[in-house]
XYZ file of C-alpha atoms in Angstrom:
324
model
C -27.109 7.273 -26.453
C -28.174 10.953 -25.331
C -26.347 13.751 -25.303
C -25.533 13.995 -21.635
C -24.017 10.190 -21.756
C -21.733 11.107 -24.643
C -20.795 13.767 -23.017
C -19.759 11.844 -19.341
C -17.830 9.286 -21.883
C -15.885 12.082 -23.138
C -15.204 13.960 -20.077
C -13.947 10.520 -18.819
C -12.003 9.403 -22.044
C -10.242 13.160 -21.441
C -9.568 12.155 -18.044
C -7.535 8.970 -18.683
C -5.724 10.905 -21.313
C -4.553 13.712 -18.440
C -3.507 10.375 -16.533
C -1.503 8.850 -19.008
C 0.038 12.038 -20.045
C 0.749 12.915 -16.434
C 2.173 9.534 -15.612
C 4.291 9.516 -18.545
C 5.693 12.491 -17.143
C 6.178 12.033 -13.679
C 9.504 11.051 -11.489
C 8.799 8.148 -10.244
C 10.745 6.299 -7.305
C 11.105 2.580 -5.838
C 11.320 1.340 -2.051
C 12.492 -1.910 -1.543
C 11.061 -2.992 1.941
C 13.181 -6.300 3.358
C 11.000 -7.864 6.095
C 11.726 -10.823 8.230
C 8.862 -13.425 7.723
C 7.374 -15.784 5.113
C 5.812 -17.994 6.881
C 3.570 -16.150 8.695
C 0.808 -15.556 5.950
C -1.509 -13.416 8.148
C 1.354 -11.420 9.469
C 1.954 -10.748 5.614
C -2.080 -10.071 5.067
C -1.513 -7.614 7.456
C 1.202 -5.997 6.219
C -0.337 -6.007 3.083
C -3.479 -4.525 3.668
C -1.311 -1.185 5.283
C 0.291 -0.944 1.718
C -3.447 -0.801 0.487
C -4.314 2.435 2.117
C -2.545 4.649 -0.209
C -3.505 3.680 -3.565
C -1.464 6.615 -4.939
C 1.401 3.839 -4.233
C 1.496 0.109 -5.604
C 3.408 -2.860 -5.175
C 4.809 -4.285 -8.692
C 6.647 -7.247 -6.899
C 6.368 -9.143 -4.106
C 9.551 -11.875 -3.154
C 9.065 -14.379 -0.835
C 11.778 -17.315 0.701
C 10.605 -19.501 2.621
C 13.992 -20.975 3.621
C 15.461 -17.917 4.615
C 12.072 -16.623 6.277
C 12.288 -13.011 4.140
C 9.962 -11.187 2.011
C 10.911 -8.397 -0.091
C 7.881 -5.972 -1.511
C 8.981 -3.399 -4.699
C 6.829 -0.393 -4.517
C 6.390 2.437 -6.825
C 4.722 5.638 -6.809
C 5.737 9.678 -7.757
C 7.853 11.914 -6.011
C 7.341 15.585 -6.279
C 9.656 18.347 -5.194
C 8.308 21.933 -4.096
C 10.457 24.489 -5.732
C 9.908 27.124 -3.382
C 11.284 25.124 -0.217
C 13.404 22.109 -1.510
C 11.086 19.813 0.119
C 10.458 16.488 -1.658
C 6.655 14.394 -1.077
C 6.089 11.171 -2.088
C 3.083 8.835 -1.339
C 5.969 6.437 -0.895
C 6.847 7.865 2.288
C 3.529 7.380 4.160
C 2.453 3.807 2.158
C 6.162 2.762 4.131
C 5.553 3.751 7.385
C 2.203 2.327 7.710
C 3.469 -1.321 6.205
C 6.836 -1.076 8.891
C 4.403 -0.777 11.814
C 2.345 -3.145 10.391
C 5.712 -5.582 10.464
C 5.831 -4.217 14.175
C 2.469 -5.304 15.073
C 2.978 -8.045 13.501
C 6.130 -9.943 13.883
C 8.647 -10.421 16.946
C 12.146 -10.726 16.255
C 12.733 -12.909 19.319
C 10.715 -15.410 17.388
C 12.039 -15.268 14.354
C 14.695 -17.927 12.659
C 15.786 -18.464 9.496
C 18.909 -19.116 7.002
C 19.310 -15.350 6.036
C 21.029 -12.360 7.950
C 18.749 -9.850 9.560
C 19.151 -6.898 11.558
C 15.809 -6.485 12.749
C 11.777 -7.186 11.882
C 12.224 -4.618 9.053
C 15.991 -5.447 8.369
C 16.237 -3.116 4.988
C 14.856 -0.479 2.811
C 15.998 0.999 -0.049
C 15.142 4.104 -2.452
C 15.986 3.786 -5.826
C 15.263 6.686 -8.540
C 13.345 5.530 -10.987
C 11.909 7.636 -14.548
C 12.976 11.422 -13.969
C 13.428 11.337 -10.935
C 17.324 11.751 -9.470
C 19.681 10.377 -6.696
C 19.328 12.763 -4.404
C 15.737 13.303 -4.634
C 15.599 9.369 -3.561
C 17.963 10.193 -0.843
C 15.957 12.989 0.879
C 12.985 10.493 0.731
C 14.988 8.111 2.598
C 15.988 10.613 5.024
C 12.583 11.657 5.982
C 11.473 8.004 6.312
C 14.357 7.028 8.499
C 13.405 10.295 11.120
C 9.673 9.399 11.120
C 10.560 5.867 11.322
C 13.305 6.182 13.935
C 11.331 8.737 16.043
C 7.814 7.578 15.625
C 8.416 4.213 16.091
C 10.770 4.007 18.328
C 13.921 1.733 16.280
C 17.394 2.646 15.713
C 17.955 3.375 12.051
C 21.197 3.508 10.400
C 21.344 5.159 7.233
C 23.928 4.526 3.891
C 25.381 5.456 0.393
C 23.529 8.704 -0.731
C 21.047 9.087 2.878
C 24.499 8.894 4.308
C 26.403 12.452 5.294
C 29.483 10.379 3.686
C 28.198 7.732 1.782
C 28.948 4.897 3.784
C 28.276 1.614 2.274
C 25.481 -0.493 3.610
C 28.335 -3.852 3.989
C 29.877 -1.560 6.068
C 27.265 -1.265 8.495
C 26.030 -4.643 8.505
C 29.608 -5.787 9.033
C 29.962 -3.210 12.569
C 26.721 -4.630 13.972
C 27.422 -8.110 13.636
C 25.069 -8.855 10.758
C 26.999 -11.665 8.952
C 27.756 -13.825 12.042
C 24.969 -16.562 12.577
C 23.918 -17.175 15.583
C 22.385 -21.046 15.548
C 23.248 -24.036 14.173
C 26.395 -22.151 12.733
C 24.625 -21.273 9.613
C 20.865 -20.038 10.799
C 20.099 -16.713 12.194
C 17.779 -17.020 15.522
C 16.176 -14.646 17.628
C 17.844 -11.538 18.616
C 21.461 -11.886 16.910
C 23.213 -8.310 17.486
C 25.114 -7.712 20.642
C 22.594 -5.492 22.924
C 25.449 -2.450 23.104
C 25.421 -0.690 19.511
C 28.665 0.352 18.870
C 27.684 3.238 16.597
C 25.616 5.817 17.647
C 22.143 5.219 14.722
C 21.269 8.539 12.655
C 17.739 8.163 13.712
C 15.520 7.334 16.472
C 16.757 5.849 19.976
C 20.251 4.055 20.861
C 18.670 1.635 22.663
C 17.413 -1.432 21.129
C 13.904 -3.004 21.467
C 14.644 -6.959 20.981
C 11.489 -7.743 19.406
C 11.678 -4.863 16.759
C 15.950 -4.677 15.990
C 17.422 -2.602 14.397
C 16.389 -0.683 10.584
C 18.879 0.700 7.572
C 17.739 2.811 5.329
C 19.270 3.904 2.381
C 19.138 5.500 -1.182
C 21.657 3.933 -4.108
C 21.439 3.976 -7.846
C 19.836 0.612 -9.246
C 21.691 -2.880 -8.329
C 20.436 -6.479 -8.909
C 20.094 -9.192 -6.778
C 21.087 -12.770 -8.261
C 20.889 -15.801 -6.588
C 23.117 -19.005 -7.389
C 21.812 -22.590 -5.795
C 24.109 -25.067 -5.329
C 23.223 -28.700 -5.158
C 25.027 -29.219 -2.251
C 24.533 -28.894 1.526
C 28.185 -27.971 2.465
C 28.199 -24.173 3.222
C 31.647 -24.273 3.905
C 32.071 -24.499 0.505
C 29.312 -22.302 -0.574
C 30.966 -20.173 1.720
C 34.678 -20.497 -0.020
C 32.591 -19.808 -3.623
C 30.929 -16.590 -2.490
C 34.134 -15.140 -0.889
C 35.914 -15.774 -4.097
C 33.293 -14.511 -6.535
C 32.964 -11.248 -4.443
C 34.647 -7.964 -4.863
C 35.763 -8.211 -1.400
C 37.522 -11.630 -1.972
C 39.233 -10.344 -5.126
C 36.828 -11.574 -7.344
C 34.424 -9.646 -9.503
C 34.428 -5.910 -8.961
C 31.052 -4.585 -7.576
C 29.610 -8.002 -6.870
C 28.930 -8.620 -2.893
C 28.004 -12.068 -2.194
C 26.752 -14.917 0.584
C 27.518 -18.288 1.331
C 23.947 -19.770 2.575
C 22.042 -22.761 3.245
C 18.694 -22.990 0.995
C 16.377 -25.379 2.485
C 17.337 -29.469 3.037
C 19.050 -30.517 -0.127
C 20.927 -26.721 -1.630
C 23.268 -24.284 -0.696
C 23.363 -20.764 -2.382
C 25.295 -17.880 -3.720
C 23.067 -14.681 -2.994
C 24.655 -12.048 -5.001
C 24.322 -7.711 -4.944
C 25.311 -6.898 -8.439
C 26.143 -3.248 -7.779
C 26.552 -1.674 -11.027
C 24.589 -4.607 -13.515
C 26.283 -2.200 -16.406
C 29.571 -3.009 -15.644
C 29.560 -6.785 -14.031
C 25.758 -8.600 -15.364
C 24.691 -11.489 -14.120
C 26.459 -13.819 -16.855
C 29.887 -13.209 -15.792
C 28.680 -13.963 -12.101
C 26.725 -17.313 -13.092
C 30.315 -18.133 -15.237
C 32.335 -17.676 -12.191
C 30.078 -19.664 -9.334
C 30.058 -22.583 -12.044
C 34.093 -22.529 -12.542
C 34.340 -22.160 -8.318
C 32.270 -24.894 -7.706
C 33.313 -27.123 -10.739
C 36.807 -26.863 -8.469
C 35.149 -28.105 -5.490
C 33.601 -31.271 -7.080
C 29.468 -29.325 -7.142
C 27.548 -29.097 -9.257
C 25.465 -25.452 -9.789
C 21.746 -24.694 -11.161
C 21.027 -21.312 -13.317
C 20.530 -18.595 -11.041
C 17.644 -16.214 -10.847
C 16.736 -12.618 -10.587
C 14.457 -11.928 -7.600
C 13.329 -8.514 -8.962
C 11.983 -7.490 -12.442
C 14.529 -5.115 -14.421
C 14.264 -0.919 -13.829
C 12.228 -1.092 -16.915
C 10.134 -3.582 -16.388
C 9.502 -1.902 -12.743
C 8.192 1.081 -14.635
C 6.136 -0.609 -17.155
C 4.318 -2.327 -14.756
C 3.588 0.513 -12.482
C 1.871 2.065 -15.552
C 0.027 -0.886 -16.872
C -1.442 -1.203 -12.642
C -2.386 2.637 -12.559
C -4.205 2.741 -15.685
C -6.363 0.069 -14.903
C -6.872 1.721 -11.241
């Protein structure tokens, strides 16, 4: 080997270091994008190949349910904040926009049916802080996102918890616009589903509502988990009854918001927000659907996580940047 190629390898080798250092000591946030479609796999593709754009930002997860016609993608990247202003950047930011008009191009609303709640083509997105980085650093991210969204896109956006002026939670929301009430078949949600008035003014972008796009929350919150619980059943009434009584809301489990849903031919399921996993884990909530539904005669499968833990979130953003 000459000199000059030792010398490349060792310019490189210091290189990786500087990355691995500098990663290890970077904030680092997550967006949770909730889109409606599944089935659609070049409507996905496209979507997809948006995210791809900004490399500086990766996608650790991806969730898709076919039954309920939903994808969720977990992306990660670093958030910096410019002392002399206050003003936060994150690749984040721009990798999200380009993915929700993707969605845009992509999907109409009108067409759209499935067995899960939705507000709009994009029905959710979420900031969550991640290593280093803080609450309210996440909820300035949101913030910007919802006014370039809202304004460049032309959707209503609601925002909630810490993008909120007074924290107001994101049930709360859903439950003024109509979100929990199906609209077909008594337990499927079809088409456009919110009545066409909005009865709160949105924080961002128009109060009129496009019915092919919907409506878009945005929000910023500290880590929760979502568990799902299938029951081998087809009654939702009774998945219904279960859910109400394991949620927080029904007097059930404190910090645990639930759903009563059909899952494809032959289940029903439990789709749980554990809010604070530190206090309430998903044990306690797996113990109390199987009790519930012992009652009613049903018999009830393990649940499942549908995201990787904080931790494991992190670890495999690093392990995908070093190898980028």
């Amino acid at each position: 080997m000459d000199l000059e190629s030792s010398a490349k390898i060792s310019q490189n080798d210091d290189l990786v270091l500087h990355k691995k250092k500098t990663m290890k000591n970077s904030m680092l946030l997550c967006g949770k994008l909730y889109i409606s479609e599944s089935r659609n796999a070049s409507a996905l593709e496209l979507i997809e190949r948006a995210a791809r754009l900004n490399p500086e930002t990766v996608i650790v997860k991806k969730f898709e349910d076919r039954a309920y016609n939903r994808v969720r993608y977990t992306l990660v990247s670093y958030i910096v904040r410019d002392s002399g202003n206050g003003m936060t950047y994150s690749p984040l930011q721009a990798t999200i926009f380009a993915m929700v008009e993707a969605a845009f191009n992509a999907i109409n609303l009108e067409l759209h049916s499935g067995a899960h709640p939705r507000l709009g083509v994009v029905d959710h997105i979420c900031f969550h802080p991640l290593a280093r980085a803080s609450l309210d650093e996440a909820a300035q991210l949101a913030k910007l996102a919802a006014a370039e969204i809202g304004k460049g896109l032309q959707v209503p956006v609601y925002l909630y918890e810490a993008a909120h002026p007074n924290g107001k939670a994101l049930d709360t929301i859903r439950r003024e616009l109509g979100y929990y009430r199906p609209n077909f078949m008594g337990n499927q949600w079809a088409g456009w589903a919110v009545p066409d008035i909005l009865p709160e003014k949105p924080d961002e972008g128009p109060c009129h509502v496009t019915r092919a796009r919907g409506i878009l929350v945005i929000g910023a919150s500290p880590w929760f988990e979502a568990y799902n619980v299938p029951i081998l059943s087809t009654d939702v009434s009774a998945a219904r009854r279960i859910a109400r009584m394991v949620s927080a809301r029904g007097g059930g489990l404190p910090t645990v918001q639930t759903l009563g849903l059909v899952h494809g031919e032959d289940t029903t399921e439990i789709a749980c927000m554990i809010l604070e996993p530190n206090r309430v884990g998903a044990d306690r909530v797996q113990k109390r659907v199987e009790l519930l539904a012992a009652e009613e005669g049903l018999d009830v499968e393990k649940g499942y996580f549908t995201d990787f833990s904080q931790e494991m979130i992190v670890e495999k953003y690093m392990k995908l940047v070093s190898a980028d």
